[in-house]
Coordinates of C-alpha atoms in Angstrom, one line a residue:
X247 CA 162.5 67.4 139.6
X248 CA 162.6 67.4 135.8
X249 CA 165.0 68.6 133.2
X250 CA 167.6 71.0 134.6
X251 CA 165.6 71.2 137.8
X252 CA 162.4 72.5 136.3
X253 CA 159.4 71.0 138.0
X254 CA 157.0 69.2 135.7
X255 CA 159.5 68.8 132.9
X256 CA 159.1 65.0 133.2
X257 CA 155.6 65.3 131.8
X258 CA 156.9 66.9 128.6
X259 CA 156.1 64.7 125.6
X260 CA 159.2 62.9 124.4
X261 CA 161.3 63.9 127.4
X262 CA 162.2 60.2 128.1
X263 CA 163.6 59.9 124.6
X264 CA 166.3 62.6 125.1
X265 CA 169.6 61.1 124.0
X266 CA 171.9 60.4 127.0
X267 CA 169.1 61.1 129.5
X268 CA 168.8 57.5 130.7
X269 CA 170.6 56.9 134.0
X270 CA 171.4 60.6 134.7
X271 CA 169.8 61.8 137.9
X272 CA 167.5 64.8 137.5
X273 CA 167.1 64.4 133.7
X274 CA 164.0 63.4 131.9
X275 CA 162.1 62.6 135.0
X276 CA 164.7 60.3 136.6
X277 CA 164.7 60.3 140.4
X278 CA 167.3 62.4 142.1
X279 CA 168.7 65.9 142.0
X280 CA 169.6 67.8 138.8
X281 CA 173.3 67.8 137.9
X282 CA 175.0 71.2 137.6
X283 CA 176.6 71.8 134.3
X284 CA 180.0 72.1 135.9
X285 CA 179.7 68.6 137.3
X286 CA 179.3 67.4 133.7
X287 CA 182.5 69.1 132.7
X288 CA 180.9 72.2 131.0
X289 CA 182.9 75.4 131.6
X290 CA 181.2 78.3 133.3
X291 CA 180.8 81.6 131.5
X292 CA 183.9 83.7 131.1
X293 CA 184.4 86.6 133.5
X294 CA 184.5 89.1 130.6
X295 CA 181.0 87.8 129.4
X296 CA 179.6 88.4 132.9
X297 CA 181.1 91.9 133.0
X298 CA 179.6 92.8 129.6
X299 CA 176.2 91.3 130.6
X300 CA 176.2 93.3 133.8
X301 CA 177.1 96.5 131.9
X302 CA 174.3 95.8 129.4
X303 CA 171.8 95.3 132.2
X304 CA 172.8 98.5 134.0
X305 CA 172.6 100.6 130.8
X306 CA 169.2 99.1 130.0
X307 CA 168.0 99.9 133.5
X308 CA 169.4 103.4 133.2
X309 CA 167.6 103.9 129.9
X310 CA 164.3 102.8 131.4
X311 CA 164.8 105.1 134.4
X312 CA 165.6 108.0 132.1
X313 CA 162.5 107.3 129.9
X314 CA 160.3 107.1 133.0
X315 CA 161.7 110.4 134.3
X316 CA 161.3 112.1 131.0
X317 CA 157.7 111.0 130.8
X318 CA 157.0 112.3 134.3
X319 CA 158.4 115.7 133.4
X320 CA 155.8 116.0 130.6
X321 CA 158.2 115.9 127.6
X322 CA 156.8 112.7 126.2
X323 CA 157.4 113.6 122.5
X324 CA 161.1 114.3 123.2
X325 CA 161.4 111.3 125.5
X326 CA 159.8 108.8 123.0
X327 CA 161.9 110.2 120.1
X328 CA 165.1 110.0 122.0
X329 CA 164.4 106.4 123.2
X330 CA 163.8 105.3 119.6
X331 CA 167.3 106.2 118.5
X332 CA 168.9 103.3 120.5
X333 CA 170.4 101.7 117.3
X334 CA 172.8 104.7 117.2
X335 CA 174.5 103.6 120.4
X336 CA 175.8 100.3 119.1
X337 CA 177.1 102.1 116.0
X338 CA 179.0 104.5 118.2
X339 CA 180.4 101.7 120.3
X340 CA 181.4 99.7 117.3
X341 CA 183.3 102.6 115.9
X342 CA 184.9 103.6 119.2
X343 CA 185.8 100.1 120.6
X344 CA 185.9 97.8 117.6
X345 CA 187.3 100.2 114.9
X346 CA 184.4 99.6 112.6
X347 CA 183.9 101.9 109.6
X348 CA 180.5 103.4 108.9
X349 CA 179.2 103.7 105.4
X350 CA 177.7 106.8 103.8
X351 CA 174.1 105.7 104.5
X352 CA 174.9 105.1 108.2
X353 CA 176.5 108.5 108.6
X354 CA 173.6 110.2 106.8
X355 CA 171.1 108.4 109.1
X356 CA 173.0 109.4 112.2
X357 CA 173.1 113.0 111.1
X358 CA 169.3 113.0 110.3
X359 CA 168.5 111.4 113.7
X360 CA 170.6 114.0 115.5
X361 CA 169.0 116.9 113.5
X362 CA 165.6 115.5 114.3
X363 CA 166.3 115.5 118.0
X364 CA 167.7 119.0 117.9
X365 CA 164.5 120.2 116.1
X366 CA 162.3 118.5 118.7
X367 CA 164.3 120.2 121.5
X368 CA 163.7 123.7 120.0
X369 CA 161.0 125.8 121.7

């Protein structure tokens, strides 16, 4: 096994010159098994990071499913326009959870985006 357990990493040019790689099993083509980061003393990810990462993955999957369903229903113009306003969501989260303040341009942009979506939804 090569660097971090990736097969073929030993053939990378300059892999043998990695600092600290000599004598560590599993690094830079040395024989043996790769060493887990925790065995080297590196801490694992914090639980809150894993929760936020899972939440981000679930919301992303939900957005893809909603886009797919909207496209199947034949409302592609509305679906595409709605999916393109994703930058508004972090703004809302920043205001709601982090107490950020929005500037005049940001508020104007959000209002125009919402107005455009309302106009697209009209018959």
